[in-house]
Structures are given as C-alpha cells and as structure tokens.
C-alpha cells in the first residue's frame, strides 16, 4: 500500500541581521512544541511559490515580496511522505508574528539546532548552518 504524499511549502524568513523567524508547533499537532519554518499544505492548482506566499500571510501575517526556491526534497514518515518546497524570503511587508496563536521568534541562523525541529528538517538545518558570509 502506498503512502499519501503531502506537498508542503515553507518560508525561511531571514532578516538583514542573519536571523531566521521560526514558529513553535502547537499542542495537538505532530511534533508539538518543536520548531518549524512557517508554511503549510499546497492547495490543488496552486504553485509552491503561491502557497508559500499565502501561508506566510495566514500564519505569520506578512506579505511576501520575493521568495526564492532554496530546497526541495521528500521525507518519509511512517504514515505519509511529505514533499517539501522551502523558499528563502528576505523581502516582505509587515512584522512576522504567530497569527494562529503559535509562539514565534527570531534566532541567529548559525544557532539553529536540528534537535529542536521535526526529523525532516535535519539536512535543511545543516545546509543553513553551513552557509558562509552571514
């Protein structure tokens, strides 16, 4: 039996100080209390870029001016496969906040800790931490 594939678009919101905006997953969600990049499921007939702009407005209350593809991969969980589209967002209007009640905060890109994220994010965090010139 094949597992369902869930397509997800998420934004790596990075400010001019090299800090990344993260949200804490709510109780009742998979991996509750762990950190995540804001984003969500890609709707039918929606491109990943359209989805990340919509989701960041819904979740973080910002209007994305530009989103650049950063990473695309699949990760297999016991019950489903998640196909991730991560976008680097460095231009937006508004100040990100937890619009759905989730805790949100800024953290230095160099201080990201993969142990605080769901398992699917491990390689992505490694890539972000390995970047030079920040």
PDB file of N, CA and C in Angstrom, residues 14-86:
ATOM      1  N   UNK A  14      14.318  35.419   6.541  1.00  0.00           N
ATOM      2  CA  UNK A  14      15.612  35.850   7.075  1.00  0.00           C
ATOM      3  C   UNK A  14      15.744  37.367   6.998  1.00  0.00           C
ATOM      4  N   UNK A  15      16.068  37.969   8.136  1.00  0.00           N
ATOM      5  CA  UNK A  15      16.203  39.425   8.170  1.00  0.00           C
ATOM      6  C   UNK A  15      17.631  39.867   7.857  1.00  0.00           C
ATOM      7  N   UNK A  16      17.842  41.181   7.855  1.00  0.00           N
ATOM      8  CA  UNK A  16      19.155  41.718   7.466  1.00  0.00           C
ATOM      9  C   UNK A  16      20.247  41.411   8.486  1.00  0.00           C
ATOM     10  N   UNK A  17      19.869  40.921   9.665  1.00  0.00           N
ATOM     11  CA  UNK A  17      20.857  40.580  10.691  1.00  0.00           C
ATOM     12  C   UNK A  17      21.237  39.103  10.641  1.00  0.00           C
ATOM     13  N   UNK A  18      20.758  38.382   9.636  1.00  0.00           N
ATOM     14  CA  UNK A  18      21.062  36.953   9.526  1.00  0.00           C
ATOM     15  C   UNK A  18      20.280  36.111  10.513  1.00  0.00           C
ATOM     16  N   UNK A  19      19.141  36.647  10.971  1.00  0.00           N
ATOM     17  CA  UNK A  19      18.282  35.880  11.884  1.00  0.00           C
ATOM     18  C   UNK A  19      17.116  35.301  11.098  1.00  0.00           C
ATOM     19  N   UNK A  20      16.646  34.153  11.549  1.00  0.00           N
ATOM     20  CA  UNK A  20      15.545  33.458  10.879  1.00  0.00           C
ATOM     21  C   UNK A  20      14.350  33.405  11.817  1.00  0.00           C
ATOM     22  N   UNK A  21      13.166  33.683  11.235  1.00  0.00           N
ATOM     23  CA  UNK A  21      11.938  33.655  12.025  1.00  0.00           C
ATOM     24  C   UNK A  21      11.413  32.223  12.086  1.00  0.00           C
ATOM     25  N   UNK A  22      11.159  31.735  13.294  1.00  0.00           N
ATOM     26  CA  UNK A  22      10.651  30.380  13.490  1.00  0.00           C
ATOM     27  C   UNK A  22       9.374  30.421  14.323  1.00  0.00           C
ATOM     28  N   UNK A  23       8.578  29.389  14.186  1.00  0.00           N
ATOM     29  CA  UNK A  23       7.364  29.254  14.991  1.00  0.00           C
ATOM     30  C   UNK A  23       7.444  27.950  15.769  1.00  0.00           C
ATOM     31  N   UNK A  24       6.728  27.914  16.874  1.00  0.00           N
ATOM     32  CA  UNK A  24       6.671  26.690  17.684  1.00  0.00           C
ATOM     33  C   UNK A  24       5.362  25.987  17.366  1.00  0.00           C
ATOM     34  N   UNK A  25       5.442  24.697  17.086  1.00  0.00           N
ATOM     35  CA  UNK A  25       4.245  23.935  16.729  1.00  0.00           C
ATOM     36  C   UNK A  25       3.309  23.842  17.933  1.00  0.00           C
ATOM     37  N   UNK A  26       2.027  23.957  17.643  1.00  0.00           N
ATOM     38  CA  UNK A  26       1.010  23.968  18.698  1.00  0.00           C
ATOM     39  C   UNK A  26       0.755  22.579  19.263  1.00  0.00           C
ATOM     40  N   UNK A  27       0.260  22.549  20.475  1.00  0.00           N
ATOM     41  CA  UNK A  27      -0.176  21.280  21.086  1.00  0.00           C
ATOM     42  C   UNK A  27      -1.224  20.645  20.183  1.00  0.00           C
ATOM     43  N   UNK A  28      -1.198  19.318  20.097  1.00  0.00           N
ATOM     44  CA  UNK A  28      -2.186  18.622  19.271  1.00  0.00           C
ATOM     45  C   UNK A  28      -1.700  18.379  17.853  1.00  0.00           C
ATOM     46  N   UNK A  29      -0.619  19.048  17.439  1.00  0.00           N
ATOM     47  CA  UNK A  29      -0.050  18.811  16.118  1.00  0.00           C
ATOM     48  C   UNK A  29       1.038  17.750  16.242  1.00  0.00           C
ATOM     49  N   UNK A  30       1.379  17.116  15.094  1.00  0.00           N
ATOM     50  CA  UNK A  30       2.546  16.237  15.098  1.00  0.00           C
ATOM     51  C   UNK A  30       3.745  17.064  15.547  1.00  0.00           C
ATOM     52  N   UNK A  31       4.623  16.486  16.322  1.00  0.00           N
ATOM     53  CA  UNK A  31       5.837  17.162  16.797  1.00  0.00           C
ATOM     54  C   UNK A  31       5.521  18.464  17.531  1.00  0.00           C
ATOM     55  N   UNK A  32       4.458  18.450  18.347  1.00  0.00           N
ATOM     56  CA  UNK A  32       4.083  19.629  19.126  1.00  0.00           C
ATOM     57  C   UNK A  32       5.281  20.135  19.915  1.00  0.00           C
ATOM     58  N   UNK A  33       5.372  21.425  20.052  1.00  0.00           N
ATOM     59  CA  UNK A  33       6.440  22.119  20.777  1.00  0.00           C
ATOM     60  C   UNK A  33       7.746  22.211  20.001  1.00  0.00           C
ATOM     61  N   UNK A  34       7.898  21.455  18.915  1.00  0.00           N
ATOM     62  CA  UNK A  34       9.141  21.593  18.162  1.00  0.00           C
ATOM     63  C   UNK A  34       9.060  22.852  17.300  1.00  0.00           C
ATOM     64  N   UNK A  35      10.203  23.260  16.787  1.00  0.00           N
ATOM     65  CA  UNK A  35      10.250  24.471  15.969  1.00  0.00           C
ATOM     66  C   UNK A  35       9.980  24.133  14.514  1.00  0.00           C
ATOM     67  N   UNK A  36       9.502  25.143  13.788  1.00  0.00           N
ATOM     68  CA  UNK A  36       9.264  24.930  12.360  1.00  0.00           C
ATOM     69  C   UNK A  36       9.387  26.248  11.615  1.00  0.00           C
ATOM     70  N   UNK A  37       9.612  26.116  10.322  1.00  0.00           N
ATOM     71  CA  UNK A  37       9.563  27.260   9.426  1.00  0.00           C
ATOM     72  C   UNK A  37       8.100  27.443   9.044  1.00  0.00           C
ATOM     73  N   UNK A  38       7.567  28.658   9.112  1.00  0.00           N
ATOM     74  CA  UNK A  38       6.149  28.847   8.792  1.00  0.00           C
ATOM     75  C   UNK A  38       5.837  28.380   7.372  1.00  0.00           C
ATOM     76  N   UNK A  39       4.675  27.786   7.217  1.00  0.00           N
ATOM     77  CA  UNK A  39       4.248  27.301   5.906  1.00  0.00           C
ATOM     78  C   UNK A  39       3.103  26.324   6.071  1.00  0.00           C
ATOM     79  N   UNK A  40       2.774  25.634   5.003  1.00  0.00           N
ATOM     80  CA  UNK A  40       1.670  24.684   5.084  1.00  0.00           C
ATOM     81  C   UNK A  40       1.430  23.978   3.772  1.00  0.00           C
ATOM     82  N   UNK A  41       0.323  23.265   3.722  1.00  0.00           N
ATOM     83  CA  UNK A  41      -0.003  22.438   2.562  1.00  0.00           C
ATOM     84  C   UNK A  41      -0.261  23.281   1.316  1.00  0.00           C
ATOM     85  N   UNK A  42       0.207  22.735   0.204  1.00  0.00           N
ATOM     86  CA  UNK A  42      -0.032  23.362  -1.095  1.00  0.00           C
ATOM     87  C   UNK A  42      -1.406  22.906  -1.585  1.00  0.00           C
ATOM     88  N   UNK A  43      -2.264  23.875  -1.891  1.00  0.00           N
ATOM     89  CA  UNK A  43      -3.612  23.555  -2.364  1.00  0.00           C
ATOM     90  C   UNK A  43      -3.562  23.055  -3.807  1.00  0.00           C
ATOM     91  N   UNK A  44      -4.638  22.393  -4.211  1.00  0.00           N
ATOM     92  CA  UNK A  44      -4.781  21.943  -5.591  1.00  0.00           C
ATOM     93  C   UNK A  44      -4.724  23.165  -6.503  1.00  0.00           C
ATOM     94  N   UNK A  45      -4.100  23.052  -7.654  1.00  0.00           N
ATOM     95  CA  UNK A  45      -3.984  24.145  -8.621  1.00  0.00           C
ATOM     96  C   UNK A  45      -3.215  25.354  -8.088  1.00  0.00           C
ATOM     97  N   UNK A  46      -2.344  25.136  -7.116  1.00  0.00           N
ATOM     98  CA  UNK A  46      -1.540  26.217  -6.558  1.00  0.00           C
ATOM     99  C   UNK A  46      -0.068  25.858  -6.761  1.00  0.00           C
ATOM    100  N   UNK A  47       0.757  26.813  -7.153  1.00  0.00           N
ATOM    101  CA  UNK A  47       2.185  26.528  -7.267  1.00  0.00           C
ATOM    102  C   UNK A  47       2.795  26.616  -5.868  1.00  0.00           C
ATOM    103  N   UNK A  48       3.953  25.974  -5.664  1.00  0.00           N
ATOM    104  CA  UNK A  48       4.609  26.088  -4.353  1.00  0.00           C
ATOM    105  C   UNK A  48       4.857  27.543  -3.948  1.00  0.00           C
ATOM    106  N   UNK A  49       5.244  28.384  -4.914  1.00  0.00           N
ATOM    107  CA  UNK A  49       5.510  29.791  -4.593  1.00  0.00           C
ATOM    108  C   UNK A  49       4.228  30.514  -4.175  1.00  0.00           C
ATOM    109  N   UNK A  50       3.135  30.257  -4.864  1.00  0.00           N
ATOM    110  CA  UNK A  50       1.850  30.859  -4.459  1.00  0.00           C
ATOM    111  C   UNK A  50       1.464  30.382  -3.061  1.00  0.00           C
ATOM    112  N   UNK A  51       1.710  29.107  -2.796  1.00  0.00           N
ATOM    113  CA  UNK A  51       1.352  28.537  -1.493  1.00  0.00           C
ATOM    114  C   UNK A  51       2.158  29.174  -0.366  1.00  0.00           C
ATOM    115  N   UNK A  52       3.465  29.359  -0.585  1.00  0.00           N
ATOM    116  CA  UNK A  52       4.280  29.916   0.495  1.00  0.00           C
ATOM    117  C   UNK A  52       3.857  31.357   0.785  1.00  0.00           C
ATOM    118  N   UNK A  53       3.503  32.108  -0.241  1.00  0.00           N
ATOM    119  CA  UNK A  53       3.054  33.491  -0.029  1.00  0.00           C
ATOM    120  C   UNK A  53       1.741  33.511   0.741  1.00  0.00           C
ATOM    121  N   UNK A  54       0.817  32.640   0.362  1.00  0.00           N
ATOM    122  CA  UNK A  54      -0.477  32.574   1.055  1.00  0.00           C
ATOM    123  C   UNK A  54      -0.293  32.125   2.505  1.00  0.00           C
ATOM    124  N   UNK A  55       0.487  31.067   2.695  1.00  0.00           N
ATOM    125  CA  UNK A  55       0.678  30.521   4.036  1.00  0.00           C
ATOM    126  C   UNK A  55       1.374  31.516   4.974  1.00  0.00           C
ATOM    127  N   UNK A  56       2.359  32.240   4.469  1.00  0.00           N
ATOM    128  CA  UNK A  56       3.066  33.180   5.333  1.00  0.00           C
ATOM    129  C   UNK A  56       2.167  34.354   5.720  1.00  0.00           C
ATOM    130  N   UNK A  57       1.239  34.692   4.832  1.00  0.00           N
ATOM    131  CA  UNK A  57       0.274  35.724   5.195  1.00  0.00           C
ATOM    132  C   UNK A  57      -0.678  35.200   6.270  1.00  0.00           C
ATOM    133  N   UNK A  58      -1.136  33.951   6.094  1.00  0.00           N
ATOM    134  CA  UNK A  58      -2.081  33.350   7.045  1.00  0.00           C
ATOM    135  C   UNK A  58      -1.430  33.066   8.398  1.00  0.00           C
ATOM    136  N   UNK A  59      -0.201  32.542   8.385  1.00  0.00           N
ATOM    137  CA  UNK A  59       0.451  32.089   9.617  1.00  0.00           C
ATOM    138  C   UNK A  59       1.272  33.153  10.319  1.00  0.00           C
ATOM    139  N   UNK A  60       1.975  33.984   9.515  1.00  0.00           N
ATOM    140  CA  UNK A  60       2.909  34.941  10.110  1.00  0.00           C
ATOM    141  C   UNK A  60       2.492  36.393   9.892  1.00  0.00           C
ATOM    142  N   UNK A  61       1.418  36.608   9.140  1.00  0.00           N
ATOM    143  CA  UNK A  61       0.903  37.953   8.952  1.00  0.00           C
ATOM    144  C   UNK A  61       1.773  38.865   8.106  1.00  0.00           C
ATOM    145  N   UNK A  62       2.589  38.295   7.219  1.00  0.00           N
ATOM    146  CA  UNK A  62       3.425  39.143   6.370  1.00  0.00           C
ATOM    147  C   UNK A  62       3.049  38.982   4.900  1.00  0.00           C
ATOM    148  N   UNK A  63       3.350  40.010   4.138  1.00  0.00           N
ATOM    149  CA  UNK A  63       3.146  39.968   2.694  1.00  0.00           C
ATOM    150  C   UNK A  63       4.504  39.771   2.041  1.00  0.00           C
ATOM    151  N   UNK A  64       4.694  38.628   1.408  1.00  0.00           N
ATOM    152  CA  UNK A  64       5.982  38.280   0.802  1.00  0.00           C
ATOM    153  C   UNK A  64       6.163  39.031  -0.513  1.00  0.00           C
ATOM    154  N   UNK A  65       7.299  39.707  -0.641  1.00  0.00           N
ATOM    155  CA  UNK A  65       7.601  40.428  -1.878  1.00  0.00           C
ATOM    156  C   UNK A  65       8.418  39.565  -2.830  1.00  0.00           C
ATOM    157  N   UNK A  66       9.291  38.725  -2.280  1.00  0.00           N
ATOM    158  CA  UNK A  66      10.031  37.802  -3.136  1.00  0.00           C
ATOM    159  C   UNK A  66      10.358  36.534  -2.357  1.00  0.00           C
ATOM    160  N   UNK A  67      10.266  35.412  -3.042  1.00  0.00           N
ATOM    161  CA  UNK A  67      10.559  34.112  -2.436  1.00  0.00           C
ATOM    162  C   UNK A  67      11.387  33.313  -3.438  1.00  0.00           C
ATOM    163  N   UNK A  68      12.589  32.922  -3.026  1.00  0.00           N
ATOM    164  CA  UNK A  68      13.481  32.182  -3.923  1.00  0.00           C
ATOM    165  C   UNK A  68      13.550  30.723  -3.507  1.00  0.00           C
ATOM    166  N   UNK A  69      13.397  29.792  -4.469  1.00  0.00           N
ATOM    167  CA  UNK A  69      13.500  28.374  -4.126  1.00  0.00           C
ATOM    168  C   UNK A  69      14.851  28.097  -3.459  1.00  0.00           C
ATOM    169  N   UNK A  70      14.809  27.399  -2.324  1.00  0.00           N
ATOM    170  CA  UNK A  70      16.033  27.137  -1.566  1.00  0.00           C
ATOM    171  C   UNK A  70      16.324  25.643  -1.492  1.00  0.00           C
ATOM    172  N   UNK A  71      15.290  24.851  -1.241  1.00  0.00           N
ATOM    173  CA  UNK A  71      15.484  23.404  -1.091  1.00  0.00           C
ATOM    174  C   UNK A  71      14.178  22.697  -1.419  1.00  0.00           C
ATOM    175  N   UNK A  72      14.296  21.529  -2.058  1.00  0.00           N
ATOM    176  CA  UNK A  72      13.127  20.721  -2.417  1.00  0.00           C
ATOM    177  C   UNK A  72      13.487  19.263  -2.189  1.00  0.00           C
ATOM    178  N   UNK A  73      12.737  18.588  -1.330  1.00  0.00           N
ATOM    179  CA  UNK A  73      13.036  17.177  -1.058  1.00  0.00           C
ATOM    180  C   UNK A  73      11.798  16.480  -0.500  1.00  0.00           C
ATOM    181  N   UNK A  74      11.869  15.155  -0.478  1.00  0.00           N
ATOM    182  CA  UNK A  74      10.800  14.358   0.122  1.00  0.00           C
ATOM    183  C   UNK A  74      11.335  13.710   1.388  1.00  0.00           C
ATOM    184  N   UNK A  75      10.444  13.549   2.355  1.00  0.00           N
ATOM    185  CA  UNK A  75      10.819  12.881   3.599  1.00  0.00           C
ATOM    186  C   UNK A  75       9.717  11.904   3.958  1.00  0.00           C
ATOM    187  N   UNK A  76      10.131  10.666   4.254  1.00  0.00           N
ATOM    188  CA  UNK A  76       9.142   9.624   4.531  1.00  0.00           C
ATOM    189  C   UNK A  76       8.949   9.433   6.032  1.00  0.00           C
ATOM    190  N   UNK A  77       7.710   9.624   6.455  1.00  0.00           N
ATOM    191  CA  UNK A  77       7.296   9.337   7.823  1.00  0.00           C
ATOM    192  C   UNK A  77       6.554   8.001   7.794  1.00  0.00           C
ATOM    193  N   UNK A  78       6.268   7.406   8.971  1.00  0.00           N
ATOM    194  CA  UNK A  78       5.595   6.099   8.982  1.00  0.00           C
ATOM    195  C   UNK A  78       4.252   6.070   8.241  1.00  0.00           C
ATOM    196  N   UNK A  79       3.502   7.161   8.255  1.00  0.00           N
ATOM    197  CA  UNK A  79       2.160   7.130   7.651  1.00  0.00           C
ATOM    198  C   UNK A  79       2.025   7.951   6.383  1.00  0.00           C
ATOM    199  N   UNK A  80       3.034   8.756   6.055  1.00  0.00           N
ATOM    200  CA  UNK A  80       2.913   9.614   4.876  1.00  0.00           C
ATOM    201  C   UNK A  80       4.282  10.046   4.386  1.00  0.00           C
ATOM    202  N   UNK A  81       4.294  10.564   3.174  1.00  0.00           N
ATOM    203  CA  UNK A  81       5.503  11.153   2.607  1.00  0.00           C
ATOM    204  C   UNK A  81       5.227  12.639   2.449  1.00  0.00           C
ATOM    205  N   UNK A  82       6.149  13.447   2.941  1.00  0.00           N
ATOM    206  CA  UNK A  82       5.970  14.888   2.788  1.00  0.00           C
ATOM    207  C   UNK A  82       6.968  15.391   1.756  1.00  0.00           C
ATOM    208  N   UNK A  83       6.451  16.102   0.771  1.00  0.00           N
ATOM    209  CA  UNK A  83       7.293  16.721  -0.250  1.00  0.00           C
ATOM    210  C   UNK A  83       7.405  18.196   0.117  1.00  0.00           C
ATOM    211  N   UNK A  84       8.617  18.621   0.463  1.00  0.00           N
ATOM    212  CA  UNK A  84       8.853  19.976   0.943  1.00  0.00           C
ATOM    213  C   UNK A  84       9.394  20.883  -0.150  1.00  0.00           C
ATOM    214  N   UNK A  85       8.874  22.093  -0.173  1.00  0.00           N
ATOM    215  CA  UNK A  85       9.400  23.169  -1.005  1.00  0.00           C
ATOM    216  C   UNK A  85       9.751  24.312  -0.051  1.00  0.00           C
ATOM    217  N   UNK A  86      11.048  24.547   0.147  1.00  0.00           N
ATOM    218  CA  UNK A  86      11.466  25.633   1.031  1.00  0.00           C
ATOM    219  C   UNK A  86      11.900  26.833   0.189  1.00  0.00           C
TER     220      UNK A  86
END
